[in-house]
């Protein structure tokens, strides 16, 4: 991969909304070159999607529960973990799925409207897959940083600390 392509990837990963003219100046290329690079990276499935990081805790009308589920599975002969991973990531509740090293094989991130909905997903969908041996569910309580973006409080406390 060429240096300019790598530069474009790093910049877009940090901010997918950088205008083409600005991106061209940042990598010392023409706008046409940048457009061609982006098109090539999209066609080659290097760039898969553009997304925004949203602090949903500030949108009271939309409350969800996020859970990280550690899953121990029996790999299948000839396909390893891929077949069971594909069955799991097809569920609409699944937002992310990773093959892991360590005590568990897969890490599944899901979202639901309530803890009960997450529990039903685990008990009725995930645990019923024949190759799933065990699950451990962890509920997300607060998000501090996601995809390199730090979630900050609205305002710092400006009061003076008073001690006796």
PDB file of C-alpha atoms in Angstrom:
ATOM      1  CA  UNK A   1       0.000   0.000   0.000  1.00  0.00           C
ATOM      2  CA  UNK A   2       1.308   3.434  -0.932  1.00  0.00           C
ATOM      3  CA  UNK A   3       2.186   6.089   1.654  1.00  0.00           C
ATOM      4  CA  UNK A   4      -0.600   8.445   0.528  1.00  0.00           C
ATOM      5  CA  UNK A   5      -3.165   5.674   0.887  1.00  0.00           C
ATOM      6  CA  UNK A   6      -1.971   4.996   4.439  1.00  0.00           C
ATOM      7  CA  UNK A   7      -2.100   8.714   5.223  1.00  0.00           C
ATOM      8  CA  UNK A   8      -5.683   8.928   3.936  1.00  0.00           C
ATOM      9  CA  UNK A   9      -6.665   5.929   6.062  1.00  0.00           C
ATOM     10  CA  UNK A  10      -5.162   7.417   9.229  1.00  0.00           C
ATOM     11  CA  UNK A  11      -6.830  10.785   8.668  1.00  0.00           C
ATOM     12  CA  UNK A  12     -10.252   9.313   7.836  1.00  0.00           C
ATOM     13  CA  UNK A  13     -10.076   6.966  10.807  1.00  0.00           C
ATOM     14  CA  UNK A  14      -9.594   9.999  13.050  1.00  0.00           C
ATOM     15  CA  UNK A  15     -12.270  12.096  11.300  1.00  0.00           C
ATOM     16  CA  UNK A  16     -14.345  10.641   8.463  1.00  0.00           C
ATOM     17  CA  UNK A  17     -15.800  14.059   7.650  1.00  0.00           C
ATOM     18  CA  UNK A  18     -12.592  15.754   6.498  1.00  0.00           C
ATOM     19  CA  UNK A  19     -13.440  17.537   3.235  1.00  0.00           C
ATOM     20  CA  UNK A  20     -11.588  16.337   0.129  1.00  0.00           C
ATOM     21  CA  UNK A  21      -9.810  19.711  -0.396  1.00  0.00           C
ATOM     22  CA  UNK A  22      -8.515  19.674   3.185  1.00  0.00           C
ATOM     23  CA  UNK A  23      -7.469  16.042   2.906  1.00  0.00           C
ATOM     24  CA  UNK A  24      -5.626  16.817  -0.331  1.00  0.00           C
ATOM     25  CA  UNK A  25      -3.657  19.599   1.373  1.00  0.00           C
ATOM     26  CA  UNK A  26      -2.889  17.368   4.367  1.00  0.00           C
ATOM     27  CA  UNK A  27      -1.259  14.680   2.214  1.00  0.00           C
ATOM     28  CA  UNK A  28       0.128  17.020  -0.455  1.00  0.00           C
ATOM     29  CA  UNK A  29      -1.989  15.627  -3.288  1.00  0.00           C
ATOM     30  CA  UNK A  30      -4.588  16.895  -5.723  1.00  0.00           C
ATOM     31  CA  UNK A  31      -8.300  16.555  -4.988  1.00  0.00           C
ATOM     32  CA  UNK A  32      -8.589  14.147  -7.916  1.00  0.00           C
ATOM     33  CA  UNK A  33      -5.843  11.940  -6.458  1.00  0.00           C
ATOM     34  CA  UNK A  34      -7.550  11.882  -3.057  1.00  0.00           C
ATOM     35  CA  UNK A  35     -10.922  11.064  -4.611  1.00  0.00           C
ATOM     36  CA  UNK A  36      -9.331   8.216  -6.592  1.00  0.00           C
ATOM     37  CA  UNK A  37      -7.532   6.899  -3.495  1.00  0.00           C
ATOM     38  CA  UNK A  38     -10.747   6.878  -1.445  1.00  0.00           C
ATOM     39  CA  UNK A  39     -12.707   5.215  -4.253  1.00  0.00           C
ATOM     40  CA  UNK A  40     -10.013   2.518  -4.585  1.00  0.00           C
ATOM     41  CA  UNK A  41      -9.949   1.887  -0.817  1.00  0.00           C
ATOM     42  CA  UNK A  42     -13.741   1.599  -0.752  1.00  0.00           C
ATOM     43  CA  UNK A  43     -13.774  -0.764  -3.760  1.00  0.00           C
ATOM     44  CA  UNK A  44     -11.044  -2.923  -2.172  1.00  0.00           C
ATOM     45  CA  UNK A  45     -13.138  -3.080   1.044  1.00  0.00           C
ATOM     46  CA  UNK A  46     -10.388  -1.443   3.080  1.00  0.00           C
ATOM     47  CA  UNK A  47     -12.751   1.387   3.990  1.00  0.00           C
ATOM     48  CA  UNK A  48     -15.905  -0.436   5.059  1.00  0.00           C
ATOM     49  CA  UNK A  49     -18.041   2.329   6.544  1.00  0.00           C
ATOM     50  CA  UNK A  50     -18.111   5.875   7.841  1.00  0.00           C
ATOM     51  CA  UNK A  51     -19.676   6.398  11.242  1.00  0.00           C
ATOM     52  CA  UNK A  52     -20.204   8.976  13.958  1.00  0.00           C
ATOM     53  CA  UNK A  53     -19.434   8.422  17.633  1.00  0.00           C
ATOM     54  CA  UNK A  54     -22.536   9.499  19.553  1.00  0.00           C
ATOM     55  CA  UNK A  55     -22.910  10.031  23.286  1.00  0.00           C
ATOM     56  CA  UNK A  56     -26.301   8.318  23.649  1.00  0.00           C
ATOM     57  CA  UNK A  57     -26.352   9.098  27.380  1.00  0.00           C
ATOM     58  CA  UNK A  58     -27.257  12.673  26.370  1.00  0.00           C
ATOM     59  CA  UNK A  59     -30.244  11.530  24.310  1.00  0.00           C
ATOM     60  CA  UNK A  60     -32.800  10.650  26.973  1.00  0.00           C
ATOM     61  CA  UNK A  61     -35.409   9.489  24.447  1.00  0.00           C
ATOM     62  CA  UNK A  62     -33.136   6.626  23.396  1.00  0.00           C
ATOM     63  CA  UNK A  63     -31.912   4.497  26.261  1.00  0.00           C
ATOM     64  CA  UNK A  64     -30.240   1.177  25.588  1.00  0.00           C
ATOM     65  CA  UNK A  65     -28.331  -1.434  27.549  1.00  0.00           C
ATOM     66  CA  UNK A  66     -24.982  -2.571  26.188  1.00  0.00           C
ATOM     67  CA  UNK A  67     -23.511  -5.907  27.210  1.00  0.00           C
ATOM     68  CA  UNK A  68     -20.215  -7.600  26.481  1.00  0.00           C
ATOM     69  CA  UNK A  69     -20.588 -11.367  26.448  1.00  0.00           C
ATOM     70  CA  UNK A  70     -17.647 -13.741  26.704  1.00  0.00           C
ATOM     71  CA  UNK A  71     -18.474 -16.948  24.835  1.00  0.00           C
ATOM     72  CA  UNK A  72     -16.702 -20.304  25.040  1.00  0.00           C
ATOM     73  CA  UNK A  73     -17.389 -22.458  21.975  1.00  0.00           C
ATOM     74  CA  UNK A  74     -16.328 -25.728  20.414  1.00  0.00           C
ATOM     75  CA  UNK A  75     -14.598 -24.947  17.106  1.00  0.00           C
ATOM     76  CA  UNK A  76     -15.826 -26.974  14.119  1.00  0.00           C
ATOM     77  CA  UNK A  77     -13.517 -29.155  12.048  1.00  0.00           C
ATOM     78  CA  UNK A  78     -12.460 -27.393   8.848  1.00  0.00           C
ATOM     79  CA  UNK A  79     -13.996 -24.005   9.689  1.00  0.00           C
ATOM     80  CA  UNK A  80     -12.720 -23.336  13.216  1.00  0.00           C
ATOM     81  CA  UNK A  81     -14.624 -20.509  14.843  1.00  0.00           C
ATOM     82  CA  UNK A  82     -15.824 -18.882  11.621  1.00  0.00           C
ATOM     83  CA  UNK A  83     -19.095 -20.809  11.261  1.00  0.00           C
ATOM     84  CA  UNK A  84     -20.324 -20.143  14.803  1.00  0.00           C
ATOM     85  CA  UNK A  85     -19.127 -16.525  14.573  1.00  0.00           C
ATOM     86  CA  UNK A  86     -21.201 -16.072  11.416  1.00  0.00           C
ATOM     87  CA  UNK A  87     -24.295 -17.490  13.130  1.00  0.00           C
ATOM     88  CA  UNK A  88     -23.803 -15.073  16.016  1.00  0.00           C
ATOM     89  CA  UNK A  89     -23.056 -11.884  14.054  1.00  0.00           C
ATOM     90  CA  UNK A  90     -26.219 -12.339  11.962  1.00  0.00           C
ATOM     91  CA  UNK A  91     -28.400 -11.524  14.998  1.00  0.00           C
ATOM     92  CA  UNK A  92     -29.502  -7.862  14.766  1.00  0.00           C
ATOM     93  CA  UNK A  93     -28.714  -7.286  18.470  1.00  0.00           C
ATOM     94  CA  UNK A  94     -25.024  -8.002  17.851  1.00  0.00           C
ATOM     95  CA  UNK A  95     -23.062  -4.789  17.328  1.00  0.00           C
ATOM     96  CA  UNK A  96     -19.550  -6.296  17.389  1.00  0.00           C
ATOM     97  CA  UNK A  97     -17.940  -9.743  17.513  1.00  0.00           C
ATOM     98  CA  UNK A  98     -14.285 -10.606  18.068  1.00  0.00           C
ATOM     99  CA  UNK A  99     -12.229 -13.797  18.196  1.00  0.00           C
ATOM    100  CA  UNK A 100     -10.176 -13.564  21.386  1.00  0.00           C
ATOM    101  CA  UNK A 101      -7.225 -15.256  23.013  1.00  0.00           C
ATOM    102  CA  UNK A 102      -7.506 -16.307  26.649  1.00  0.00           C
ATOM    103  CA  UNK A 103     -10.209 -18.003  28.698  1.00  0.00           C
ATOM    104  CA  UNK A 104     -13.023 -17.311  26.212  1.00  0.00           C
ATOM    105  CA  UNK A 105     -13.104 -17.690  22.450  1.00  0.00           C
ATOM    106  CA  UNK A 106     -15.487 -14.949  21.308  1.00  0.00           C
ATOM    107  CA  UNK A 107     -16.379 -11.526  22.652  1.00  0.00           C
ATOM    108  CA  UNK A 108     -19.847 -10.395  21.619  1.00  0.00           C
ATOM    109  CA  UNK A 109     -21.115  -6.821  22.076  1.00  0.00           C
ATOM    110  CA  UNK A 110     -24.897  -6.484  21.994  1.00  0.00           C
ATOM    111  CA  UNK A 111     -27.446  -3.751  22.577  1.00  0.00           C
ATOM    112  CA  UNK A 112     -30.972  -4.092  23.889  1.00  0.00           C
ATOM    113  CA  UNK A 113     -33.700  -1.840  25.248  1.00  0.00           C
ATOM    114  CA  UNK A 114     -33.604  -3.452  28.713  1.00  0.00           C
ATOM    115  CA  UNK A 115     -31.505  -5.867  30.751  1.00  0.00           C
ATOM    116  CA  UNK A 116     -34.325  -8.395  30.335  1.00  0.00           C
ATOM    117  CA  UNK A 117     -34.048  -8.133  26.567  1.00  0.00           C
ATOM    118  CA  UNK A 118     -30.299  -8.806  26.787  1.00  0.00           C
ATOM    119  CA  UNK A 119     -30.958 -11.744  29.128  1.00  0.00           C
ATOM    120  CA  UNK A 120     -33.488 -13.196  26.673  1.00  0.00           C
ATOM    121  CA  UNK A 121     -30.965 -12.863  23.848  1.00  0.00           C
ATOM    122  CA  UNK A 122     -28.381 -14.808  25.862  1.00  0.00           C
ATOM    123  CA  UNK A 123     -30.765 -17.507  27.068  1.00  0.00           C
ATOM    124  CA  UNK A 124     -32.927 -17.956  23.962  1.00  0.00           C
ATOM    125  CA  UNK A 125     -30.593 -17.232  21.068  1.00  0.00           C
ATOM    126  CA  UNK A 126     -26.921 -17.364  22.027  1.00  0.00           C
ATOM    127  CA  UNK A 127     -26.895 -20.224  24.546  1.00  0.00           C
ATOM    128  CA  UNK A 128     -29.048 -22.440  22.316  1.00  0.00           C
ATOM    129  CA  UNK A 129     -26.381 -22.621  19.587  1.00  0.00           C
ATOM    130  CA  UNK A 130     -25.085 -26.191  19.809  1.00  0.00           C
ATOM    131  CA  UNK A 131     -21.374 -25.269  19.781  1.00  0.00           C
ATOM    132  CA  UNK A 132     -21.716 -22.657  22.577  1.00  0.00           C
ATOM    133  CA  UNK A 133     -20.384 -24.180  25.805  1.00  0.00           C
ATOM    134  CA  UNK A 134     -20.720 -21.209  28.190  1.00  0.00           C
ATOM    135  CA  UNK A 135     -21.302 -17.465  28.371  1.00  0.00           C
ATOM    136  CA  UNK A 136     -20.409 -14.698  30.804  1.00  0.00           C
ATOM    137  CA  UNK A 137     -22.315 -11.421  30.466  1.00  0.00           C
ATOM    138  CA  UNK A 138     -20.920  -8.034  31.514  1.00  0.00           C
ATOM    139  CA  UNK A 139     -23.174  -4.962  31.435  1.00  0.00           C
ATOM    140  CA  UNK A 140     -21.704  -1.610  30.430  1.00  0.00           C
ATOM    141  CA  UNK A 141     -22.319   0.964  33.163  1.00  0.00           C
ATOM    142  CA  UNK A 142     -20.630   4.041  31.725  1.00  0.00           C
ATOM    143  CA  UNK A 143     -18.657   4.862  28.595  1.00  0.00           C
ATOM    144  CA  UNK A 144     -15.438   6.842  29.081  1.00  0.00           C
ATOM    145  CA  UNK A 145     -13.787   6.391  25.684  1.00  0.00           C
ATOM    146  CA  UNK A 146     -14.914   4.762  22.428  1.00  0.00           C
ATOM    147  CA  UNK A 147     -13.096   4.549  19.092  1.00  0.00           C
ATOM    148  CA  UNK A 148     -10.486   6.988  20.390  1.00  0.00           C
ATOM    149  CA  UNK A 149     -13.067   9.601  21.444  1.00  0.00           C
ATOM    150  CA  UNK A 150     -13.179  10.609  25.112  1.00  0.00           C
ATOM    151  CA  UNK A 151     -16.650  11.188  26.580  1.00  0.00           C
ATOM    152  CA  UNK A 152     -16.485  14.212  28.904  1.00  0.00           C
ATOM    153  CA  UNK A 153     -18.886  15.707  31.386  1.00  0.00           C
ATOM    154  CA  UNK A 154     -20.731  18.825  30.176  1.00  0.00           C
ATOM    155  CA  UNK A 155     -19.021  21.225  32.552  1.00  0.00           C
ATOM    156  CA  UNK A 156     -16.221  21.144  35.057  1.00  0.00           C
ATOM    157  CA  UNK A 157     -17.156  21.978  38.641  1.00  0.00           C
ATOM    158  CA  UNK A 158     -15.933  25.582  39.043  1.00  0.00           C
ATOM    159  CA  UNK A 159     -16.584  25.800  42.777  1.00  0.00           C
ATOM    160  CA  UNK A 160     -13.672  26.425  45.110  1.00  0.00           C
ATOM    161  CA  UNK A 161     -12.811  23.492  47.320  1.00  0.00           C
ATOM    162  CA  UNK A 162     -13.387  24.422  50.988  1.00  0.00           C
ATOM    163  CA  UNK A 163     -11.874  22.323  53.746  1.00  0.00           C
ATOM    164  CA  UNK A 164     -12.310  22.774  57.517  1.00  0.00           C
TER     165      UNK A 164
END
